[in-house]
Amino acid sequence: MDYAIIAAGEGSRLVRGGVAQPKPLVRLCGVPLIERLINVFLDNGAASISVIVNEAMTEVQDRLKRLRIPVTFHLHVQSTPSSMHSFHALSRYLQGDCFCLTTVDTIFREDEFRRYIRAFEALPAGLFDGLMAVTDFVDDEKPLYVKMDEEGMIQAFLDRPDAGSRYVSGGIYCLRRSALTALDAALAEGVSRMRNYQRRLIAGGFRLKAYPFGKIIDVDHPGDIAKAEQLLRSD
């Protein structure tokens, strides 16, 4: 499977909170965020790993270039206006039948991620287009709520919760290659933001199934670092 990491954000909220390092190099339990993800992906059968960082992240670029990664590795340097644009920039490297995409600050238990990847690999390719990580742990400033049916099939992505949306998007996406056609179309039409791309998938008839994680944490503020380390230590 191909894996991809969006690490092109500025991490402005961490900077305002006094964290001097670029976000991808912020350490959790002694390991930089970007290296932790790369190691997790290698442990889960990565055929290739692709990363996008912005042009100002020269320290991150230098560190990634020094890593010895035993699979095909693409480092893409580009400043983009949104995570969806970063995803589109990475899409050229996603040549396999399926891929897993996430952002560099998405923290999860590795055992849960392993089960998630196995569950995606077990889905019949002709019946499902993707498996999206969700969680009922809501700790985001602007959560994206996920409405699903009793079988876990996603019906809608909502900015506000309703009766059928106790879960929120976890920011980890396992998709078939066919989903990239919707990405191209969305960008051509001026769509921005990953949540709007996900809505386009549903509107286009793509069959997406939800996979619940116990807890997923985004490292956006300095206080999130301790919460993320606590989660990892419970793994």
C-alpha atoms as an extended CHARMM CRD file, in Angstrom:
* protein
*
       235  EXT
         1         1  MET       CA              0.0000000000        0.0000000000        0.0000000000  PROA      1               0.0000000000
         2         2  ASP       CA              1.0990000000        3.5760000000       -0.6390000000  PROA      2               0.0000000000
         3         3  TYR       CA              1.1530000000        5.9430000000        2.3380000000  PROA      3               0.0000000000
         4         4  ALA       CA              1.1580000000        9.7430000000        2.2810000000  PROA      4               0.0000000000
         5         5  ILE       CA              1.6900000000       12.4300000000        4.9250000000  PROA      5               0.0000000000
         6         6  ILE       CA              0.5320000000       16.0300000000        4.7190000000  PROA      6               0.0000000000
         7         7  ALA       CA              3.0570000000       18.1030000000        6.6640000000  PROA      7               0.0000000000
         8         8  ALA       CA              2.8460000000       21.4240000000        4.8330000000  PROA      8               0.0000000000
         9         9  GLY       CA              0.9880000000       23.4720000000        7.4510000000  PROA      9               0.0000000000
        10        10  GLU       CA              2.6590000000       26.3150000000        9.3020000000  PROA      10              0.0000000000
        11        11  GLY       CA              1.8050000000       25.0940000000       12.8010000000  PROA      11              0.0000000000
        12        12  SER       CA              0.9700000000       28.6770000000       13.7580000000  PROA      12              0.0000000000
        13        13  ARG       CA             -0.9710000000       27.7560000000       16.9240000000  PROA      13              0.0000000000
        14        14  LEU       CA              2.0070000000       25.8300000000       18.2760000000  PROA      14              0.0000000000
        15        15  VAL       CA              4.2790000000       28.7680000000       17.4690000000  PROA      15              0.0000000000
        16        16  ARG       CA              1.9690000000       31.1980000000       19.2360000000  PROA      16              0.0000000000
        17        17  GLY       CA              2.0690000000       28.8690000000       22.2390000000  PROA      17              0.0000000000
        18        18  GLY       CA              5.8640000000       29.0170000000       22.4120000000  PROA      18              0.0000000000
        19        19  VAL       CA              6.8540000000       25.8580000000       20.5120000000  PROA      19              0.0000000000
        20        20  ALA       CA              9.8410000000       26.8360000000       18.3800000000  PROA      20              0.0000000000
        21        21  GLN       CA             10.2650000000       23.6530000000       16.3590000000  PROA      21              0.0000000000
        22        22  PRO       CA              8.4830000000       23.1010000000       13.0410000000  PROA      22              0.0000000000
        23        23  LYS       CA              5.4560000000       20.9130000000       13.7290000000  PROA      23              0.0000000000
        24        24  PRO       CA              6.8050000000       17.7830000000       11.9470000000  PROA      24              0.0000000000
        25        25  LEU       CA              9.8140000000       17.8310000000       14.2910000000  PROA      25              0.0000000000
        26        26  VAL       CA              7.8580000000       18.2180000000       17.5290000000  PROA      26              0.0000000000
        27        27  ARG       CA              8.7540000000       15.2070000000       19.6490000000  PROA      27              0.0000000000
        28        28  LEU       CA              6.3390000000       12.8040000000       21.2990000000  PROA      28              0.0000000000
        29        29  CYS       CA              7.9880000000       10.3980000000       23.7160000000  PROA      29              0.0000000000
        30        30  GLY       CA             11.3260000000       11.4390000000       22.2030000000  PROA      30              0.0000000000
        31        31  VAL       CA             10.4010000000       10.8120000000       18.5440000000  PROA      31              0.0000000000
        32        32  PRO       CA              9.5890000000       13.5530000000       15.9830000000  PROA      32              0.0000000000
        33        33  LEU       CA              6.0090000000       13.4270000000       14.6850000000  PROA      33              0.0000000000
        34        34  ILE       CA              7.0950000000       12.8410000000       11.0950000000  PROA      34              0.0000000000
        35        35  GLU       CA              9.4460000000        9.9880000000       11.9740000000  PROA      35              0.0000000000
        36        36  ARG       CA              6.8500000000        8.3230000000       14.1540000000  PROA      36              0.0000000000
        37        37  LEU       CA              4.4080000000        8.1900000000       11.2500000000  PROA      37              0.0000000000
        38        38  ILE       CA              7.0390000000        6.8990000000        8.8450000000  PROA      38              0.0000000000
        39        39  ASN       CA              7.9310000000        4.1080000000       11.2840000000  PROA      39              0.0000000000
        40        40  VAL       CA              4.2640000000        3.1890000000       11.7740000000  PROA      40              0.0000000000
        41        41  PHE       CA              3.7570000000        3.0110000000        8.0200000000  PROA      41              0.0000000000
        42        42  LEU       CA              6.8290000000        0.8350000000        7.5520000000  PROA      42              0.0000000000
        43        43  ASP       CA              5.4580000000       -1.5130000000       10.2020000000  PROA      43              0.0000000000
        44        44  ASN       CA              2.2210000000       -1.7610000000        8.2150000000  PROA      44              0.0000000000
        45        45  GLY       CA              3.4680000000       -2.8560000000        4.8360000000  PROA      45              0.0000000000
        46        46  ALA       CA              4.2990000000        0.4290000000        3.1230000000  PROA      46              0.0000000000
        47        47  ALA       CA              5.2840000000        0.0080000000       -0.5150000000  PROA      47              0.0000000000
        48        48  SER       CA              5.9700000000        3.7380000000       -0.7370000000  PROA      48              0.0000000000
        49        49  ILE       CA              5.8240000000        6.7910000000        1.5230000000  PROA      49              0.0000000000
        50        50  SER       CA              5.2700000000       10.3150000000        0.2310000000  PROA      50              0.0000000000
        51        51  VAL       CA              5.5100000000       13.5110000000        2.2720000000  PROA      51              0.0000000000
        52        52  ILE       CA              4.7190000000       17.1260000000        1.4470000000  PROA      52              0.0000000000
        53        53  VAL       CA              6.3230000000       19.9570000000        3.4260000000  PROA      53              0.0000000000
        54        54  ASN       CA              6.1730000000       23.6810000000        2.7720000000  PROA      54              0.0000000000
        55        55  GLU       CA              9.0330000000       25.6450000000        1.2770000000  PROA      55              0.0000000000
        56        56  ALA       CA              9.9650000000       27.3370000000        4.5470000000  PROA      56              0.0000000000
        57        57  MET       CA             10.5690000000       24.0130000000        6.3280000000  PROA      57              0.0000000000
        58        58  THR       CA             14.2270000000       23.6760000000        5.3780000000  PROA      58              0.0000000000
        59        59  GLU       CA             15.0660000000       22.0110000000        8.6940000000  PROA      59              0.0000000000
        60        60  VAL       CA             12.3960000000       19.3730000000        8.0840000000  PROA      60              0.0000000000
        61        61  GLN       CA             13.5450000000       18.8850000000        4.5010000000  PROA      61              0.0000000000
        62        62  ASP       CA             17.1430000000       18.3470000000        5.6310000000  PROA      62              0.0000000000
        63        63  ARG       CA             16.1270000000       15.8370000000        8.2980000000  PROA      63              0.0000000000
        64        64  LEU       CA             13.9720000000       13.8180000000        5.9010000000  PROA      64              0.0000000000
        65        65  LYS       CA             16.7480000000       13.7270000000        3.3290000000  PROA      65              0.0000000000
        66        66  ARG       CA             19.0700000000       12.1950000000        5.9240000000  PROA      66              0.0000000000
        67        67  LEU       CA             16.6860000000        9.3890000000        6.8780000000  PROA      67              0.0000000000
        68        68  ARG       CA             17.3240000000        5.9200000000        5.5250000000  PROA      68              0.0000000000
        69        69  ILE       CA             13.8780000000        4.7290000000        4.4480000000  PROA      69              0.0000000000
        70        70  PRO       CA             13.8710000000        1.1820000000        3.0020000000  PROA      70              0.0000000000
        71        71  VAL       CA             10.9880000000        1.7490000000        0.5630000000  PROA      71              0.0000000000
        72        72  THR       CA             10.3310000000        4.2180000000       -2.2480000000  PROA      72              0.0000000000
        73        73  PHE       CA             10.2650000000        7.6720000000       -0.6670000000  PROA      73              0.0000000000
        74        74  HSD       CA              9.0320000000       10.9190000000       -2.2040000000  PROA      74              0.0000000000
        75        75  LEU       CA              9.6850000000       14.2910000000       -0.5680000000  PROA      75              0.0000000000
        76        76  HSD       CA              7.5540000000       16.9820000000       -2.1920000000  PROA      76              0.0000000000
        77        77  VAL       CA              8.3320000000       20.6030000000       -1.2900000000  PROA      77              0.0000000000
        78        78  GLN       CA              5.4980000000       23.0220000000       -1.9680000000  PROA      78              0.0000000000
        79        79  SER       CA              3.5600000000       25.6510000000       -0.0460000000  PROA      79              0.0000000000
        80        80  THR       CA             -0.1540000000       25.0550000000       -0.5740000000  PROA      80              0.0000000000
        81        81  PRO       CA             -3.3110000000       26.9420000000        0.4640000000  PROA      81              0.0000000000
        82        82  SER       CA             -5.0520000000       23.9440000000        2.0600000000  PROA      82              0.0000000000
        83        83  SER       CA             -4.6600000000       20.3040000000        3.0390000000  PROA      83              0.0000000000
        84        84  MET       CA             -6.7420000000       19.3130000000        0.0100000000  PROA      84              0.0000000000
        85        85  HSD       CA             -4.2550000000       21.0570000000       -2.2660000000  PROA      85              0.0000000000
        86        86  SER       CA             -1.4420000000       19.2440000000       -0.4490000000  PROA      86              0.0000000000
        87        87  PHE       CA             -3.2540000000       15.9540000000       -1.0230000000  PROA      87              0.0000000000
        88        88  HSD       CA             -3.5440000000       16.7640000000       -4.7180000000  PROA      88              0.0000000000
        89        89  ALA       CA              0.1880000000       17.5130000000       -4.9030000000  PROA      89              0.0000000000
        90        90  LEU       CA              0.9210000000       14.1010000000       -3.3580000000  PROA      90              0.0000000000
        91        91  SER       CA             -1.5420000000       12.2430000000       -5.5890000000  PROA      91              0.0000000000
        92        92  ARG       CA              0.9840000000       11.9510000000       -8.4210000000  PROA      92              0.0000000000
        93        93  TYR       CA              3.0010000000        9.5500000000       -6.2620000000  PROA      93              0.0000000000
        94        94  LEU       CA              0.0710000000        7.2830000000       -5.3630000000  PROA      94              0.0000000000
        95        95  GLN       CA              0.4240000000        4.6850000000       -8.0690000000  PROA      95              0.0000000000
        96        96  GLY       CA             -0.9500000000        1.5940000000       -6.3270000000  PROA      96              0.0000000000
        97        97  ASP       CA             -4.5210000000        0.3480000000       -6.1310000000  PROA      97              0.0000000000
        98        98  CYS       CA             -5.0490000000        1.8440000000       -2.6780000000  PROA      98              0.0000000000
        99        99  PHE       CA             -3.4490000000        4.2940000000       -0.3010000000  PROA      99              0.0000000000
       100       100  CYS       CA             -3.5670000000        5.6820000000        3.2270000000  PROA      100             0.0000000000
       101       101  LEU       CA             -3.3120000000        9.4260000000        3.8330000000  PROA      101             0.0000000000
       102       102  THR       CA             -3.0750000000       11.4270000000        7.0470000000  PROA      102             0.0000000000
       103       103  THR       CA             -1.6380000000       14.6360000000        8.4660000000  PROA      103             0.0000000000
       104       104  VAL       CA              1.5900000000       14.7780000000       10.4150000000  PROA      104             0.0000000000
       105       105  ASP       CA             -0.1060000000       15.8440000000       13.6530000000  PROA      105             0.0000000000
       106       106  THR       CA             -2.6550000000       13.0070000000       13.8100000000  PROA      106             0.0000000000
       107       107  ILE       CA             -1.9170000000       10.8180000000       16.8450000000  PROA      107             0.0000000000
       108       108  PHE       CA             -3.4480000000        7.3880000000       17.3830000000  PROA      108             0.0000000000
       109       109  ARG       CA             -2.6840000000        4.1090000000       19.0940000000  PROA      109             0.0000000000
       110       110  GLU       CA             -0.5660000000        1.9090000000       16.8550000000  PROA      110             0.0000000000
       111       111  ASP       CA             -2.5060000000       -1.2470000000       17.6700000000  PROA      111             0.0000000000
       112       112  GLU       CA             -5.7330000000        0.4270000000       16.5610000000  PROA      112             0.0000000000
       113       113  PHE       CA             -4.0720000000        1.6480000000       13.3680000000  PROA      113             0.0000000000
       114       114  ARG       CA             -2.8310000000       -1.8720000000       12.6050000000  PROA      114             0.0000000000
       115       115  ARG       CA             -6.3540000000       -3.2690000000       12.9310000000  PROA      115             0.0000000000
       116       116  TYR       CA             -7.6640000000       -0.4070000000       10.7810000000  PROA      116             0.0000000000
       117       117  ILE       CA             -5.2470000000       -1.1960000000        7.9480000000  PROA      117             0.0000000000
       118       118  ARG       CA             -6.0820000000       -4.9030000000        8.1150000000  PROA      118             0.0000000000
       119       119  ALA       CA             -9.7940000000       -4.0590000000        7.9910000000  PROA      119             0.0000000000
       120       120  PHE       CA             -9.2810000000       -1.9010000000        4.9070000000  PROA      120             0.0000000000
       121       121  GLU       CA             -7.2870000000       -4.6050000000        3.1680000000  PROA      121             0.0000000000
       122       122  ALA       CA            -10.1090000000       -7.0730000000        3.8700000000  PROA      122             0.0000000000
       123       123  LEU       CA            -12.8140000000       -4.9110000000        2.2580000000  PROA      123             0.0000000000
       124       124  PRO       CA            -13.9700000000       -6.2150000000       -1.1600000000  PROA      124             0.0000000000
       125       125  ALA       CA            -12.5690000000       -3.7730000000       -3.7330000000  PROA      125             0.0000000000
       126       126  GLY       CA            -15.6960000000       -3.8400000000       -5.8600000000  PROA      126             0.0000000000
       127       127  LEU       CA            -18.0340000000       -3.0080000000       -2.9880000000  PROA      127             0.0000000000
       128       128  PHE       CA            -16.1790000000       -0.3580000000       -0.9980000000  PROA      128             0.0000000000
       129       129  ASP       CA            -14.1870000000        2.6900000000       -2.0810000000  PROA      129             0.0000000000
       130       130  GLY       CA            -12.6880000000        3.5900000000        1.2590000000  PROA      130             0.0000000000
       131       131  LEU       CA            -12.4450000000        3.1490000000        5.0080000000  PROA      131             0.0000000000
       132       132  MET       CA            -12.4150000000        6.3820000000        7.0030000000  PROA      132             0.0000000000
       133       133  ALA       CA            -11.1610000000        6.6450000000       10.5680000000  PROA      133             0.0000000000
       134       134  VAL       CA            -13.6820000000        8.1350000000       12.9990000000  PROA      134             0.0000000000
       135       135  THR       CA            -13.7410000000        8.6820000000       16.7430000000  PROA      135             0.0000000000
       136       136  ASP       CA            -16.2670000000        9.6940000000       19.3720000000  PROA      136             0.0000000000
       137       137  PHE       CA            -13.5160000000       11.6150000000       21.1850000000  PROA      137             0.0000000000
       138       138  VAL       CA            -14.2840000000       15.1930000000       20.1280000000  PROA      138             0.0000000000
       139       139  ASP       CA            -11.3450000000       17.4830000000       20.8860000000  PROA      139             0.0000000000
       140       140  ASP       CA            -11.1510000000       19.6870000000       17.8040000000  PROA      140             0.0000000000
       141       141  GLU       CA            -12.0320000000       23.3350000000       17.3510000000  PROA      141             0.0000000000
       142       142  LYS       CA            -13.9780000000       22.6380000000       14.1700000000  PROA      142             0.0000000000
       143       143  PRO       CA            -14.8520000000       18.9240000000       14.1590000000  PROA      143             0.0000000000
       144       144  LEU       CA            -16.2880000000       17.2510000000       11.0720000000  PROA      144             0.0000000000
       145       145  TYR       CA            -19.1960000000       15.0620000000       12.1480000000  PROA      145             0.0000000000
       146       146  VAL       CA            -19.8090000000       11.7900000000       10.3530000000  PROA      146             0.0000000000
       147       147  LYS       CA            -23.3450000000       10.5320000000        9.7960000000  PROA      147             0.0000000000
       148       148  MET       CA            -23.5910000000        6.8100000000        9.1130000000  PROA      148             0.0000000000
       149       149  ASP       CA            -26.1450000000        4.0470000000        8.9360000000  PROA      149             0.0000000000
       150       150  GLU       CA            -26.3510000000        0.9950000000       11.2130000000  PROA      150             0.0000000000
       151       151  GLU       CA            -23.7960000000       -0.8680000000        9.0970000000  PROA      151             0.0000000000
       152       152  GLY       CA            -21.2470000000        1.9230000000        9.3530000000  PROA      152             0.0000000000
       153       153  MET       CA            -21.6960000000        3.2250000000        5.8250000000  PROA      153             0.0000000000
       154       154  ILE       CA            -21.0960000000        6.9700000000        5.7210000000  PROA      154             0.0000000000
       155       155  GLN       CA            -24.0750000000        9.0150000000        4.5860000000  PROA      155             0.0000000000
       156       156  ALA       CA            -22.8590000000       12.5690000000        5.1510000000  PROA      156             0.0000000000
       157       157  PHE       CA            -20.1280000000       14.7790000000        6.5530000000  PROA      157             0.0000000000
       158       158  LEU       CA            -21.5510000000       17.5820000000        8.7090000000  PROA      158             0.0000000000
       159       159  ASP       CA            -20.2120000000       20.7460000000       10.2850000000  PROA      159             0.0000000000
       160       160  ARG       CA            -22.7180000000       20.3120000000       13.1280000000  PROA      160             0.0000000000
       161       161  PRO       CA            -23.9310000000       17.0970000000       14.7520000000  PROA      161             0.0000000000
       162       162  ASP       CA            -27.3670000000       15.6080000000       14.3050000000  PROA      162             0.0000000000
       163       163  ALA       CA            -29.0600000000       12.5210000000       15.7280000000  PROA      163             0.0000000000
       164       164  GLY       CA            -27.0310000000       10.1110000000       13.5970000000  PROA      164             0.0000000000
       165       165  SER       CA            -23.5680000000       11.6210000000       14.0120000000  PROA      165             0.0000000000
       166       166  ARG       CA            -21.9190000000       10.8410000000       17.3550000000  PROA      166             0.0000000000
       167       167  TYR       CA            -18.5750000000       10.3310000000       15.5950000000  PROA      167             0.0000000000
       168       168  VAL       CA            -16.1980000000       12.8510000000       14.0330000000  PROA      168             0.0000000000
       169       169  SER       CA            -13.6190000000       12.4000000000       11.3110000000  PROA      169             0.0000000000
       170       170  GLY       CA            -10.2770000000       11.1900000000       12.6210000000  PROA      170             0.0000000000
       171       171  GLY       CA             -8.2560000000       12.5730000000        9.7320000000  PROA      171             0.0000000000
       172       172  ILE       CA             -6.9930000000        9.1890000000        8.5080000000  PROA      172             0.0000000000
       173       173  TYR       CA             -8.1830000000        8.1560000000        5.0600000000  PROA      173             0.0000000000
       174       174  CYS       CA             -7.7790000000        4.7700000000        3.3600000000  PROA      174             0.0000000000
       175       175  LEU       CA             -9.0490000000        5.0330000000       -0.2110000000  PROA      175             0.0000000000
       176       176  ARG       CA             -9.0220000000        3.2370000000       -3.5190000000  PROA      176             0.0000000000
       177       177  ARG       CA             -7.2320000000        4.8630000000       -6.4090000000  PROA      177             0.0000000000
       178       178  SER       CA            -10.5860000000        5.6860000000       -8.0110000000  PROA      178             0.0000000000
       179       179  ALA       CA            -11.0860000000        8.3940000000       -5.3640000000  PROA      179             0.0000000000
       180       180  LEU       CA             -8.3610000000       10.4600000000       -7.0210000000  PROA      180             0.0000000000
       181       181  THR       CA            -10.6420000000       11.2420000000       -9.9590000000  PROA      181             0.0000000000
       182       182  ALA       CA            -12.9710000000       13.0530000000       -7.5640000000  PROA      182             0.0000000000
       183       183  LEU       CA             -9.9740000000       14.9400000000       -6.1730000000  PROA      183             0.0000000000
       184       184  ASP       CA             -8.9790000000       16.1820000000       -9.6270000000  PROA      184             0.0000000000
       185       185  ALA       CA            -12.5430000000       17.2740000000      -10.3540000000  PROA      185             0.0000000000
       186       186  ALA       CA            -12.8780000000       19.0280000000       -6.9950000000  PROA      186             0.0000000000
       187       187  LEU       CA             -9.7120000000       21.0230000000       -7.5260000000  PROA      187             0.0000000000
       188       188  ALA       CA            -10.7250000000       21.9570000000      -11.0740000000  PROA      188             0.0000000000
       189       189  GLU       CA            -14.0170000000       23.3230000000       -9.7410000000  PROA      189             0.0000000000
       190       190  GLY       CA            -12.3330000000       25.4270000000       -7.0740000000  PROA      190             0.0000000000
       191       191  VAL       CA            -13.3380000000       23.2270000000       -4.1350000000  PROA      191             0.0000000000
       192       192  SER       CA            -11.0700000000       23.6040000000       -1.1310000000  PROA      192             0.0000000000
       193       193  ARG       CA            -10.6820000000       21.8750000000        2.2460000000  PROA      193             0.0000000000
       194       194  MET       CA            -10.5620000000       18.1380000000        2.8440000000  PROA      194             0.0000000000
       195       195  ARG       CA            -14.0540000000       18.1030000000        4.3530000000  PROA      195             0.0000000000
       196       196  ASN       CA            -15.5200000000       19.3940000000        1.1110000000  PROA      196             0.0000000000
       197       197  TYR       CA            -13.6200000000       16.7600000000       -0.8570000000  PROA      197             0.0000000000
       198       198  GLN       CA            -15.1090000000       14.1000000000        1.4120000000  PROA      198             0.0000000000
       199       199  ARG       CA            -18.5680000000       15.5250000000        0.8130000000  PROA      199             0.0000000000
       200       200  ARG       CA            -17.9190000000       15.3290000000       -2.8950000000  PROA      200             0.0000000000
       201       201  LEU       CA            -17.0810000000       11.6340000000       -2.5570000000  PROA      201             0.0000000000
       202       202  ILE       CA            -20.4600000000       10.9730000000       -0.9300000000  PROA      202             0.0000000000
       203       203  ALA       CA            -22.2780000000       13.0850000000       -3.5330000000  PROA      203             0.0000000000
       204       204  GLY       CA            -20.4700000000       11.1540000000       -6.2720000000  PROA      204             0.0000000000
       205       205  GLY       CA            -21.7210000000        7.8060000000       -5.0000000000  PROA      205             0.0000000000
       206       206  PHE       CA            -18.4630000000        6.5600000000       -3.5120000000  PROA      206             0.0000000000
       207       207  ARG       CA            -19.0810000000        3.8990000000       -0.8680000000  PROA      207             0.0000000000
       208       208  LEU       CA            -17.1950000000        4.8460000000        2.2760000000  PROA      208             0.0000000000
       209       209  LYS       CA            -17.2720000000        2.8500000000        5.4830000000  PROA      209             0.0000000000
       210       210  ALA       CA            -16.4300000000        4.2660000000        8.9180000000  PROA      210             0.0000000000
       211       211  TYR       CA            -13.9070000000        2.6020000000       11.2180000000  PROA      211             0.0000000000
       212       212  PRO       CA            -14.1110000000        3.7240000000       14.8850000000  PROA      212             0.0000000000
       213       213  PHE       CA            -10.9360000000        4.4660000000       16.8350000000  PROA      213             0.0000000000
       214       214  GLY       CA            -11.0700000000        4.8860000000       20.5920000000  PROA      214             0.0000000000
       215       215  LYS       CA             -9.2260000000        8.1940000000       20.5180000000  PROA      215             0.0000000000
       216       216  ILE       CA             -7.4170000000       10.3160000000       17.9320000000  PROA      216             0.0000000000
       217       217  ILE       CA             -5.6590000000       13.5390000000       18.9200000000  PROA      217             0.0000000000
       218       218  ASP       CA             -4.4960000000       16.3950000000       16.6900000000  PROA      218             0.0000000000
       219       219  VAL       CA             -1.4130000000       18.2040000000       17.9730000000  PROA      219             0.0000000000
       220       220  ASP       CA             -2.4590000000       21.7950000000       17.3010000000  PROA      220             0.0000000000
       221       221  HSD       CA             -1.6710000000       23.4660000000       20.6390000000  PROA      221             0.0000000000
       222       222  PRO       CA              1.1850000000       23.0100000000       23.1360000000  PROA      222             0.0000000000
       223       223  GLY       CA             -1.2360000000       21.3730000000       25.5730000000  PROA      223             0.0000000000
       224       224  ASP       CA             -1.9790000000       18.6680000000       23.0280000000  PROA      224             0.0000000000
       225       225  ILE       CA              1.5770000000       17.3430000000       23.2940000000  PROA      225             0.0000000000
       226       226  ALA       CA              1.0810000000       15.9620000000       26.8140000000  PROA      226             0.0000000000
       227       227  LYS       CA             -2.3150000000       14.4910000000       25.8740000000  PROA      227             0.0000000000
       228       228  ALA       CA             -0.7960000000       12.7900000000       22.8280000000  PROA      228             0.0000000000
       229       229  GLU       CA              2.0980000000       11.3700000000       24.8360000000  PROA      229             0.0000000000
       230       230  GLN       CA             -0.3370000000        9.9580000000       27.3690000000  PROA      230             0.0000000000
       231       231  LEU       CA             -2.2450000000        8.2490000000       24.5520000000  PROA      231             0.0000000000
       232       232  LEU       CA              0.9240000000        6.7550000000       23.0990000000  PROA      232             0.0000000000
       233       233  ARG       CA              2.0790000000        5.4610000000       26.4690000000  PROA      233             0.0000000000
       234       234  SER       CA             -1.1890000000        3.5910000000       26.7980000000  PROA      234             0.0000000000
       235       235  ASP       CA             -0.4440000000        1.6580000000       23.5810000000  PROA      235             0.0000000000
